[in-house]
PDB file of C-alpha atoms in Angstrom:
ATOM      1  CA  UNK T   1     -10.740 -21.902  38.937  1.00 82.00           C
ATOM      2  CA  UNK T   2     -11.131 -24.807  37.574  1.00 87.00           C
ATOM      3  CA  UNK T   3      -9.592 -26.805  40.231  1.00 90.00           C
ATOM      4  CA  UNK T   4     -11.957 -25.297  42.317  1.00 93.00           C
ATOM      5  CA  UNK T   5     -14.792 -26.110  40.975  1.00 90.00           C
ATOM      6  CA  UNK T   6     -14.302 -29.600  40.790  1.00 90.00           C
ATOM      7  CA  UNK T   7     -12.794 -29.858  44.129  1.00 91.00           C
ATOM      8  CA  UNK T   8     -15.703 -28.646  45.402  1.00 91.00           C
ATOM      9  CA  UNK T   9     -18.188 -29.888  43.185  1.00 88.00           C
ATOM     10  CA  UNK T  10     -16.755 -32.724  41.265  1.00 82.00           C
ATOM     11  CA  UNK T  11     -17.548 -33.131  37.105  1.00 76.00           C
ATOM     12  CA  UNK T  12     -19.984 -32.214  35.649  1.00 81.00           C
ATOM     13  CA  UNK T  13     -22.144 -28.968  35.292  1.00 91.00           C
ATOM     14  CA  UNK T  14     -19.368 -26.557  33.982  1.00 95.00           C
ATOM     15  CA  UNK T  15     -22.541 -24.359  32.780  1.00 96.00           C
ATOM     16  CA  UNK T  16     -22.153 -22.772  36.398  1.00 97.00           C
ATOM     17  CA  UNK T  17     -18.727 -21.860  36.885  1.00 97.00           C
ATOM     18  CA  UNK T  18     -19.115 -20.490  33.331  1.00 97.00           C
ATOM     19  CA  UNK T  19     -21.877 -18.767  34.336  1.00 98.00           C
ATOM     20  CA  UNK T  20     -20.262 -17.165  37.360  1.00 98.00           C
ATOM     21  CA  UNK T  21     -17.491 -16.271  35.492  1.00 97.00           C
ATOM     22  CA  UNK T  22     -20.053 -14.419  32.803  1.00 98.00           C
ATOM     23  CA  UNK T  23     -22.011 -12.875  35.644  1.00 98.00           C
ATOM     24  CA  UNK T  24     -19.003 -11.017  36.905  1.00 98.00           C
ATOM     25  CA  UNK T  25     -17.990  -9.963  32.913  1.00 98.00           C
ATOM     26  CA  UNK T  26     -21.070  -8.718  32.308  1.00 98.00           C
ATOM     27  CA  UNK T  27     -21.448  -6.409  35.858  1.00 97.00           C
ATOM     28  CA  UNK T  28     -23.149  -3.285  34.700  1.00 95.00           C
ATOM     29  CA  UNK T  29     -20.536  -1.127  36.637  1.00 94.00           C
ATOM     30  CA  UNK T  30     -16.748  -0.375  34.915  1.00 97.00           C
ATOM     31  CA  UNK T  31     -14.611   2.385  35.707  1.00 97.00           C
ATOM     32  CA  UNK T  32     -11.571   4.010  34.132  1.00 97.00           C
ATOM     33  CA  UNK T  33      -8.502   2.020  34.663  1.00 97.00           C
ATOM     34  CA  UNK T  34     -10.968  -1.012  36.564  1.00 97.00           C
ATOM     35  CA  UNK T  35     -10.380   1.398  39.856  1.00 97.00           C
ATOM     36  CA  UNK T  36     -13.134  -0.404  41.173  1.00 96.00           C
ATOM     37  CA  UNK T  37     -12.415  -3.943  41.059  1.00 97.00           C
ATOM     38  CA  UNK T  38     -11.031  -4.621  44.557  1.00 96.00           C
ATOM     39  CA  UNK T  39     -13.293  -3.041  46.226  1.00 97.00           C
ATOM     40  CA  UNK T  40     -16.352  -4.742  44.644  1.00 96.00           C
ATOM     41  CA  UNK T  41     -13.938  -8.033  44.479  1.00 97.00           C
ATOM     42  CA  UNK T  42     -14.003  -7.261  48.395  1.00 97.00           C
ATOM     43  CA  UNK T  43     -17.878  -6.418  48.711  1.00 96.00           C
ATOM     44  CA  UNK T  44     -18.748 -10.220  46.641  1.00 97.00           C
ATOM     45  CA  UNK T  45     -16.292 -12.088  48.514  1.00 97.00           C
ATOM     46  CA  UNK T  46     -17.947 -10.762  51.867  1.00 97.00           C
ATOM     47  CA  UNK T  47     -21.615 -11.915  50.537  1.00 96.00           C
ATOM     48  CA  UNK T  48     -23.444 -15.278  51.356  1.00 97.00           C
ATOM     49  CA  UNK T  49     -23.461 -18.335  48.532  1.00 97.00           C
ATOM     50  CA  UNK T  50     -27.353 -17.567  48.472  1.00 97.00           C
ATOM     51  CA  UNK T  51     -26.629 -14.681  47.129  1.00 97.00           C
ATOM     52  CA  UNK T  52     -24.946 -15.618  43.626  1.00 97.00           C
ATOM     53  CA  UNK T  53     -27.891 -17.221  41.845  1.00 97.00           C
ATOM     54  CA  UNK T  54     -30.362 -14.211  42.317  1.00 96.00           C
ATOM     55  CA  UNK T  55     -27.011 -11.707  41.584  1.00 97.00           C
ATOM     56  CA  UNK T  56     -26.623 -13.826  38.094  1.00 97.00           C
ATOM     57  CA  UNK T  57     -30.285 -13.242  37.142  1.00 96.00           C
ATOM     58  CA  UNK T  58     -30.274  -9.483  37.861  1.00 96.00           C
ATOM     59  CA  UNK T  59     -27.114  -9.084  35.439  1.00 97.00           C
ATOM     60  CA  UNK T  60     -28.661 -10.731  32.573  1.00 96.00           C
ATOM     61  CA  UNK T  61     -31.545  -8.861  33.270  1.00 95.00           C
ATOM     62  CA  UNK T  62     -29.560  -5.730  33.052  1.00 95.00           C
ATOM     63  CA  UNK T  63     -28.203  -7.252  29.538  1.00 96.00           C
ATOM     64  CA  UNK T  64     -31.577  -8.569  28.363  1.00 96.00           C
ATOM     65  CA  UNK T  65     -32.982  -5.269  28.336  1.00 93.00           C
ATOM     66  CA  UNK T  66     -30.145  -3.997  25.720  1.00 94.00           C
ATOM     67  CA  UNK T  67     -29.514  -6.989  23.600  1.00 96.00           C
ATOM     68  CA  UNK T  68     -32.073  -9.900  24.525  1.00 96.00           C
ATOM     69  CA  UNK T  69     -30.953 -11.673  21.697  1.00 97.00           C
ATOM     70  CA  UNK T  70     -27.767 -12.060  23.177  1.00 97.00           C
ATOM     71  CA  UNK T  71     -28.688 -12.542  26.655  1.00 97.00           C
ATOM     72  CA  UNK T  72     -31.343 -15.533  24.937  1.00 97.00           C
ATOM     73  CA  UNK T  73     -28.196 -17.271  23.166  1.00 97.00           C
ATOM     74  CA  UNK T  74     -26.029 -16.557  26.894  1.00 98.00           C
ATOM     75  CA  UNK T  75     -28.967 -19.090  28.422  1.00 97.00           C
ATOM     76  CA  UNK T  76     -27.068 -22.191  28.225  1.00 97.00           C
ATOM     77  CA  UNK T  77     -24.812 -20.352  31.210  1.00 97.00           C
ATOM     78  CA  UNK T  78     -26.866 -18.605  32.739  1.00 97.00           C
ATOM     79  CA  UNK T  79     -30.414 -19.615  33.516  1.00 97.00           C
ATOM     80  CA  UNK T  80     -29.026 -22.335  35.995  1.00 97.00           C
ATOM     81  CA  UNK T  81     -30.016 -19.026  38.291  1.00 97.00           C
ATOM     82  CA  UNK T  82     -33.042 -20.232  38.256  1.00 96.00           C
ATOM     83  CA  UNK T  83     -32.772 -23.672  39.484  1.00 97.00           C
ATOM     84  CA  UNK T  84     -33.183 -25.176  43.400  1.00 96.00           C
ATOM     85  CA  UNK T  85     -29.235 -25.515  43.869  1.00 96.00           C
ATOM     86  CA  UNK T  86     -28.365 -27.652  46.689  1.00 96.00           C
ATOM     87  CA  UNK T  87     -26.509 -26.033  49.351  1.00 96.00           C
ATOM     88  CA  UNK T  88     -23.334 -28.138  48.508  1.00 95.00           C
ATOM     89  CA  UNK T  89     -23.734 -26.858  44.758  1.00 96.00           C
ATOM     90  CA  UNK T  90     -24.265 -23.087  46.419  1.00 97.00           C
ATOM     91  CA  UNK T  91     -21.224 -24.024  48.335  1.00 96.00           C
ATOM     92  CA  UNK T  92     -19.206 -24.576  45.111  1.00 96.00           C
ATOM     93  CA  UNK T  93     -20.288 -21.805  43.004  1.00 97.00           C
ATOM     94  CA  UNK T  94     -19.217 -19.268  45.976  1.00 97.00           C
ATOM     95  CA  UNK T  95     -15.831 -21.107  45.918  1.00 97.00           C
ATOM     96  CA  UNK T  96     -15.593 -20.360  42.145  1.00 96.00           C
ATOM     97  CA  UNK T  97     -16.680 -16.837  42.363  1.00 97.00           C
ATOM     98  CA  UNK T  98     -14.105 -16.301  45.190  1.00 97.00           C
ATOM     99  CA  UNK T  99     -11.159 -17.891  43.159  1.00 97.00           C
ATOM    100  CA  UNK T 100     -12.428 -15.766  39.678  1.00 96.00           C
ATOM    101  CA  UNK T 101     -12.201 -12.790  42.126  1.00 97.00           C
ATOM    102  CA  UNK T 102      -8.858 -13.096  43.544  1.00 96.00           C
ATOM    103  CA  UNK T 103      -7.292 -13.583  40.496  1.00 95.00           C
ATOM    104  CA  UNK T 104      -8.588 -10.207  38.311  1.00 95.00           C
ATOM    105  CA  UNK T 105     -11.418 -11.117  36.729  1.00 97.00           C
ATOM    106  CA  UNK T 106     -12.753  -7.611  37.041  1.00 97.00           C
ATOM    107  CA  UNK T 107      -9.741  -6.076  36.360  1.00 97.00           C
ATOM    108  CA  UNK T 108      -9.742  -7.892  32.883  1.00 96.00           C
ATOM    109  CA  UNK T 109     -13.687  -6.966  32.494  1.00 97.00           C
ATOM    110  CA  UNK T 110     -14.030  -3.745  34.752  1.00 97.00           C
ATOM    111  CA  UNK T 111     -12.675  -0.858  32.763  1.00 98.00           C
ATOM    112  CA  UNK T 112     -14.771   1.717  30.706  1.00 98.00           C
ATOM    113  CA  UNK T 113     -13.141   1.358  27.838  1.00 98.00           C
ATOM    114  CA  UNK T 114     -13.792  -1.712  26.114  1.00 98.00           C
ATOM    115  CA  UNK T 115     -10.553  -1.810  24.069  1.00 97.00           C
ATOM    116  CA  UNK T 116      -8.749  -2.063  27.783  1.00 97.00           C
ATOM    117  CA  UNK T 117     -12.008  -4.904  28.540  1.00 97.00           C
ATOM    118  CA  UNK T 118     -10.618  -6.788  25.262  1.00 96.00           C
ATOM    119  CA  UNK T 119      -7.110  -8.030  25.384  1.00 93.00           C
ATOM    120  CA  UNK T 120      -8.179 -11.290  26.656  1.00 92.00           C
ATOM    121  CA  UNK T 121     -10.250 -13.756  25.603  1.00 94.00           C
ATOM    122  CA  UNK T 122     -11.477 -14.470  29.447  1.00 95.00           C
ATOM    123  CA  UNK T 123     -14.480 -16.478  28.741  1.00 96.00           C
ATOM    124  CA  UNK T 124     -12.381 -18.609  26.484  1.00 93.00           C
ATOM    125  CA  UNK T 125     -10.252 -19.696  28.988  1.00 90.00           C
ATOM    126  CA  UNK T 126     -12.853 -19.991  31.695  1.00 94.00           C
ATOM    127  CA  UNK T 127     -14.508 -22.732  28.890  1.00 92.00           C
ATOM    128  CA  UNK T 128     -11.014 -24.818  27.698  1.00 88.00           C
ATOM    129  CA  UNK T 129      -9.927 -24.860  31.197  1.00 88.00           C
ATOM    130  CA  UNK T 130     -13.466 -26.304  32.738  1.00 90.00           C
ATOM    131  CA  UNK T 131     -13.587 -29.053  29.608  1.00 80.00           C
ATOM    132  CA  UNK T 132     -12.152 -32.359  30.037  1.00 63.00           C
ATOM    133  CA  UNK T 133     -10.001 -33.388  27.568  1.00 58.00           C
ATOM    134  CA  UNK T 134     -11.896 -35.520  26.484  1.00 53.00           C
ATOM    135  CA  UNK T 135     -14.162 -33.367  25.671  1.00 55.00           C
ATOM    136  CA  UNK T 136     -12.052 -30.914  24.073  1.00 50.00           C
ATOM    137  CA  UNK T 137     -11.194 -33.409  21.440  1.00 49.00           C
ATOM    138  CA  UNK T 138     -14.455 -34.581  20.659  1.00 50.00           C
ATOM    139  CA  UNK T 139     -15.565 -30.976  19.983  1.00 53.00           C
ATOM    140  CA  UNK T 140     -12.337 -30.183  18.558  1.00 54.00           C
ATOM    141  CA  UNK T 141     -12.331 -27.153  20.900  1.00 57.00           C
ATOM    142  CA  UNK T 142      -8.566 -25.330  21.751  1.00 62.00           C
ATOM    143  CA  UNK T 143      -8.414 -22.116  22.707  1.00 61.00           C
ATOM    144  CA  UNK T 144      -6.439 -19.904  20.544  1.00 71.00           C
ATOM    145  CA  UNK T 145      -4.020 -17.960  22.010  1.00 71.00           C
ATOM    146  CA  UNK T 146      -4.443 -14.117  22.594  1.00 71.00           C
ATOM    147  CA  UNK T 147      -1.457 -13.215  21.113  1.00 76.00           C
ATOM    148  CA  UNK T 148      -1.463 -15.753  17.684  1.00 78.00           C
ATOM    149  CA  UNK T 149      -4.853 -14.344  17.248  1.00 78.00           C
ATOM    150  CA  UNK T 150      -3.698 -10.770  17.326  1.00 80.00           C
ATOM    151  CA  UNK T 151      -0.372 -11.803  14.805  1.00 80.00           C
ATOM    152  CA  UNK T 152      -3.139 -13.362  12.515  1.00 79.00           C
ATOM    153  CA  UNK T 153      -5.585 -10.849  12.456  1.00 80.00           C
ATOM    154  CA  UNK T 154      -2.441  -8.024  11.868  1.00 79.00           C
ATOM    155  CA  UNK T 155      -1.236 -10.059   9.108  1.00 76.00           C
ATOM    156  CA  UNK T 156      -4.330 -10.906   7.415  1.00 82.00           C
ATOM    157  CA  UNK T 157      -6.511  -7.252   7.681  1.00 85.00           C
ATOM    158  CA  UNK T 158      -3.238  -4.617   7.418  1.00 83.00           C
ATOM    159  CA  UNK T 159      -3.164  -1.763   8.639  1.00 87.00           C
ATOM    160  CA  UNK T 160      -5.913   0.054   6.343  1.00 91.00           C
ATOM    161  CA  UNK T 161      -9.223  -2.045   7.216  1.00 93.00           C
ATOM    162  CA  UNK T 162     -12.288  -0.354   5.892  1.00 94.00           C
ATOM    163  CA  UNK T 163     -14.536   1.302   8.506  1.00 95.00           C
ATOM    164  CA  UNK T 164     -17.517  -1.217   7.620  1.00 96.00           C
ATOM    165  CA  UNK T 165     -17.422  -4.842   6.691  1.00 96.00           C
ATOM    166  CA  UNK T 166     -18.561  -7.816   7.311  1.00 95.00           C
ATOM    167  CA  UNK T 167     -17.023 -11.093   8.903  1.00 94.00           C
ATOM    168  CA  UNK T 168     -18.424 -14.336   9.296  1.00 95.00           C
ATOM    169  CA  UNK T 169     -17.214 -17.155  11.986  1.00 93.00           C
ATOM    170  CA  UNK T 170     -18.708 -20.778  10.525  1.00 94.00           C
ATOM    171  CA  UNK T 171     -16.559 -22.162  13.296  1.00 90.00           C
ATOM    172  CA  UNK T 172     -15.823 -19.274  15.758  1.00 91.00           C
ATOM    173  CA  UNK T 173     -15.909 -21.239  19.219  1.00 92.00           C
ATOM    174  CA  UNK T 174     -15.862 -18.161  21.597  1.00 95.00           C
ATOM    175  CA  UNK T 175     -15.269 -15.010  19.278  1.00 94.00           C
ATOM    176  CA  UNK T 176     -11.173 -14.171  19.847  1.00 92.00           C
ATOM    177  CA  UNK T 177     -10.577 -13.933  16.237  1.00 91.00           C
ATOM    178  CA  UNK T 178     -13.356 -11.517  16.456  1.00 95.00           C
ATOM    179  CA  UNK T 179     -11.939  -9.797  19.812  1.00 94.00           C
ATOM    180  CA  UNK T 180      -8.451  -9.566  17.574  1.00 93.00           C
ATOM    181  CA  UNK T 181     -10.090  -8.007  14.748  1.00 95.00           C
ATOM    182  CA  UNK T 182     -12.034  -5.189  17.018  1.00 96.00           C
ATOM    183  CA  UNK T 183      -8.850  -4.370  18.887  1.00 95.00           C
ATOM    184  CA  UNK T 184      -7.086  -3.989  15.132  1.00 94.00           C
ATOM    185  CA  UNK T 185      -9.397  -1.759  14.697  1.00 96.00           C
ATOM    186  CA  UNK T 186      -9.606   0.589  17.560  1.00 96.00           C
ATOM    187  CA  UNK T 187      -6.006   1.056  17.285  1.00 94.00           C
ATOM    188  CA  UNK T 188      -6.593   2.546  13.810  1.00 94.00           C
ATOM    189  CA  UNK T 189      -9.573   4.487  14.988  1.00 96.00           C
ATOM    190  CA  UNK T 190     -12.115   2.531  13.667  1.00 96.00           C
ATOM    191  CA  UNK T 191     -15.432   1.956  15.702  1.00 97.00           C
ATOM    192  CA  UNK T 192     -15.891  -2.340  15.110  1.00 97.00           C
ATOM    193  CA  UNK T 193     -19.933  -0.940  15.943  1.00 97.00           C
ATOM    194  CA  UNK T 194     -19.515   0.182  12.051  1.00 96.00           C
ATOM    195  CA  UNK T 195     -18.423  -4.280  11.191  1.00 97.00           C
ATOM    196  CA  UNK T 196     -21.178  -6.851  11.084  1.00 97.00           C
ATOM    197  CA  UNK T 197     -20.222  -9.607  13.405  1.00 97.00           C
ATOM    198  CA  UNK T 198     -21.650 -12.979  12.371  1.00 97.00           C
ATOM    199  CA  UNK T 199     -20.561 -16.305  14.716  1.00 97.00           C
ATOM    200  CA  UNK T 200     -21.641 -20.072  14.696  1.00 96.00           C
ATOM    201  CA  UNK T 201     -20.737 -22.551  16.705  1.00 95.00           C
ATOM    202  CA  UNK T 202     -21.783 -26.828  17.078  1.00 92.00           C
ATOM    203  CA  UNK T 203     -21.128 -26.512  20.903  1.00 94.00           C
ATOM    204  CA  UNK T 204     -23.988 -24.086  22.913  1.00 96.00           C
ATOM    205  CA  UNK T 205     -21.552 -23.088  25.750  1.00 96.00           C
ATOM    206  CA  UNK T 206     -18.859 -22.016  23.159  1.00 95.00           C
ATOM    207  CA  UNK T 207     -21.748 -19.770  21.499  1.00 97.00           C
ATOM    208  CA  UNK T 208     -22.916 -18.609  24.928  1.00 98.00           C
ATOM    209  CA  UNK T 209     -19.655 -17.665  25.683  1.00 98.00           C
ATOM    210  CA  UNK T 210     -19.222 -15.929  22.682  1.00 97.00           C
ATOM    211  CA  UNK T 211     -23.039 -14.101  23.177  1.00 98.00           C
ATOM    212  CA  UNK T 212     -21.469 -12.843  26.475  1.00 98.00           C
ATOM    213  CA  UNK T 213     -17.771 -11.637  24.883  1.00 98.00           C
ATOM    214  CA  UNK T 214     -19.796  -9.702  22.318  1.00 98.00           C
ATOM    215  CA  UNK T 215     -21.376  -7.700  25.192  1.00 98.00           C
ATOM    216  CA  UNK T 216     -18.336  -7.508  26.960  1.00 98.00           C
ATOM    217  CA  UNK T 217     -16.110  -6.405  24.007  1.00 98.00           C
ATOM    218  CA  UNK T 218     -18.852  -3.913  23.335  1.00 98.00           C
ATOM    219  CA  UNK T 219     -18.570  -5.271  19.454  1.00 98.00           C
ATOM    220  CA  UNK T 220     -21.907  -3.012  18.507  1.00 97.00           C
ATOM    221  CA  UNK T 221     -25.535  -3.755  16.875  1.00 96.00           C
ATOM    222  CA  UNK T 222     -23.829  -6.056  14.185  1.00 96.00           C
ATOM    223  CA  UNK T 223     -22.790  -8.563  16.216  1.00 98.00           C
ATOM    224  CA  UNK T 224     -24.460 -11.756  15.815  1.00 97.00           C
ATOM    225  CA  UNK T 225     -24.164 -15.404  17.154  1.00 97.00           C
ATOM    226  CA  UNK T 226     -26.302 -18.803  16.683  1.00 96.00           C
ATOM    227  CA  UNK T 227     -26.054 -22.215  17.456  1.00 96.00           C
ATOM    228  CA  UNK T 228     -25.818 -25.079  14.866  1.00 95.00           C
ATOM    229  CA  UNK T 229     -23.947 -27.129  12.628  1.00 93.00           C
ATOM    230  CA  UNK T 230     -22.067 -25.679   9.706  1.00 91.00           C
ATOM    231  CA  UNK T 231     -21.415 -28.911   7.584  1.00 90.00           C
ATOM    232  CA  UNK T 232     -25.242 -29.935   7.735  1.00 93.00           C
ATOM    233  CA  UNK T 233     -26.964 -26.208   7.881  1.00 93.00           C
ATOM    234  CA  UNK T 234     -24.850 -23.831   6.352  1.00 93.00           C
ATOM    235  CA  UNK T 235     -24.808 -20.122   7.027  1.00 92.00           C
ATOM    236  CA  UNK T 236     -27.241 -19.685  10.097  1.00 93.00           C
ATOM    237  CA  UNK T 237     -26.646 -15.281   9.840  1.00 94.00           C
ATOM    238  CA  UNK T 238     -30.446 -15.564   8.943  1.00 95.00           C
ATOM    239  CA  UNK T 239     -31.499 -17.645  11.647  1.00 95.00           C
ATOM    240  CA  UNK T 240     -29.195 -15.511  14.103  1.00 95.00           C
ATOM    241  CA  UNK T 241     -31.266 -12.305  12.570  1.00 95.00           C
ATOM    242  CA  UNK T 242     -34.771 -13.833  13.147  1.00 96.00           C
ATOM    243  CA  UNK T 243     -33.980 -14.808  16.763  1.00 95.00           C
ATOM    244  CA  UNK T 244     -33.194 -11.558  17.309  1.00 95.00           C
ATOM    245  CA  UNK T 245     -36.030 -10.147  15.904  1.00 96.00           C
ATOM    246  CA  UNK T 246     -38.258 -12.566  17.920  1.00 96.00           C
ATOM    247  CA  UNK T 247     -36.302 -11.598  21.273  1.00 95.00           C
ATOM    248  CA  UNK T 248     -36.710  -7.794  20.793  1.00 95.00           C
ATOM    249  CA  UNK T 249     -40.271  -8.580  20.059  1.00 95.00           C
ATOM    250  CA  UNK T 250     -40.973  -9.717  23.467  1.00 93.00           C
ATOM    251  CA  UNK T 251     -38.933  -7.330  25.478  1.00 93.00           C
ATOM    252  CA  UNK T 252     -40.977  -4.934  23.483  1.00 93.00           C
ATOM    253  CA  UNK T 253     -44.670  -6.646  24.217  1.00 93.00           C
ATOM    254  CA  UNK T 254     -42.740  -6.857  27.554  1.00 90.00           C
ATOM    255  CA  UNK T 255     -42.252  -2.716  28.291  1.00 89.00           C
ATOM    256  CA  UNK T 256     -45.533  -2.208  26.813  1.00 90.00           C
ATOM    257  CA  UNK T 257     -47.064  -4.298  29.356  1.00 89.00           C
ATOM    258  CA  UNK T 258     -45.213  -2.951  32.517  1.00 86.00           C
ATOM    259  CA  UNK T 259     -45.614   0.815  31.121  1.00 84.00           C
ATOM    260  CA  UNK T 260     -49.166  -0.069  31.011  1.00 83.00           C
ATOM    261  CA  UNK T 261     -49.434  -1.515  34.027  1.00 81.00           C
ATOM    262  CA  UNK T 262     -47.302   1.323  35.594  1.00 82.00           C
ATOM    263  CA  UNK T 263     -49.279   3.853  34.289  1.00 82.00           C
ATOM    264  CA  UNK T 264     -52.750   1.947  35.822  1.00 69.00           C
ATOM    265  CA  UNK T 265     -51.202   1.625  39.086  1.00 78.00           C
ATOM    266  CA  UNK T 266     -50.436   5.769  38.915  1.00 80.00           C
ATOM    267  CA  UNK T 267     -54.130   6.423  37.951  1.00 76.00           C
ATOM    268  CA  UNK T 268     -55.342   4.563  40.560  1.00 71.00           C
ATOM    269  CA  UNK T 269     -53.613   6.230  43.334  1.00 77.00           C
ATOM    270  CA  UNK T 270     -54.271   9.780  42.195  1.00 71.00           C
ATOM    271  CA  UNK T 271     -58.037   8.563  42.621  1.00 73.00           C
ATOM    272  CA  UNK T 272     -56.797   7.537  46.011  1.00 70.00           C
ATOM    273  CA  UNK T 273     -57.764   3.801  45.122  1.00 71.00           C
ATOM    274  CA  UNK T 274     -53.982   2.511  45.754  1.00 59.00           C
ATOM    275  CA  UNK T 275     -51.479   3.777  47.863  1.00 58.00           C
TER     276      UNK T 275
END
């Protein structure tokens, strides 16, 4: 995928493919066993480039209304939906798309069950893969493996973790130690909805990435994430908390407004004012 994108785009901008990659994580619809994911691999492959900023918006929307927090920290990939993309750039992102597509993406993403959604760390991947190297180093940013994270997590929790805890990431880059923990857990019959998840991050795409593996991995109400720097600002769980509360302040003011405003339009056509 990578490849792709800058073949057909050149460097820069990994927010997108990122993005495109989230976009298809996040799609509203699963199914047991991912039975659906070549036929709606199929279906997006068959749709215009046009098409994929628009189709982006409408899934965070879809998110936004259950965790806005989330969603708000997912911006950094994601709101590029909203931009005036070039037809070249359009070109790219429906190259990306098609590549994510024909190699699983919704088979890794698409089932019901999100201990079947969580043996990779796909957004992780997406990430490392896009980064330069250079880059990578900088930010000190590797990808942990799927299955050293799993060893770790087995050898560090056992095999009687308590039903509720609490773990905190001051460095978690895209969540997998988290994703390792959760699927510990659901193979001992423990809901991770019962953990508090709490992840920071220097690098915004890493977080983002993490925002949308949280959703993905279906990690519950306790999961957390925040931008920031750990060295200079210390735990940022409060900060995390606040956002949150901020964000489900507005999608509250946000219902109220189009209940209202439903409920106006309803009166006014049974007094035959609107049709």
């Amino acid at each position: 995928m990578a490849e792709t994108w800058y073949r057909t785009y050149g460097r820069g901008r990994i927010d997108i493919p990122c993005g495109v990659v989230a976009a298809l994580a996040l799609w509203p619809h699963k199914s047991a066993g991912a039975s659906h994911a070549p036929d709606l691999a199929r279906y997006f492959i068959s749709q215009p480039a046009t098409r994929w900023p628009p189709t982006v918006g409408q899934v965070a929307a879809v998110h936004w209304l259950r965790r806005p927090d989330l969603i708000s920290v997912a911006g950094p990939m994601l709101r590029w939906y909203q931009e005036d993309l070039s037809d070249d750039t359009l070109y790219a992102i429906k190259a990306v798309a098609d590549t994510a597509l024909k190699h699983g993406v919704l088979l890794h993403t698409g089932d019901t069950d999100p201990y079947m959604r969580s043996h990779i760390d796909v957004m992780s991947w997406t990430l490392v893969c896009l980064r330069h190297r250079e880059d990578r180093s900088w930010l000190a940013e590797h990808h942990t493996p799927d299955d050293v994270a799993d060893l770790l997590v087995s050898l560090g929790i056992g095999d009687d973790p308590p039903p509720a805890a609490s773990l905190h990431e001051p460095a978690g880059g895209t969540g997998n130690i988290f994703r390792a923990v959760a699927q510990h857990l659901r193979e001992r019959g423990i809901d991770p909805g019962g953990w508090t998840w709490s992840l920071q991050d220097l690098d915004p795409l890493a977080v983002a990435a993490a925002a949308v593996n949280f959703l993905v991995w279906e990690l519950g109400p306790g999961a957390n994430a925040c931008c920031g720097n750990t060295l200079s600002e210390g735990d940022l769980t409060g900060r995390a908390l606040a956002l949150r509360a901020e964000a489900e302040d507005r999608r509250r003011a946000l219902l109220t407004s189009a209940e209202q405003g439903a409920a106006f339009l309803r009166a006014m056509r049974s007094l035959g004012i609107a049709s």
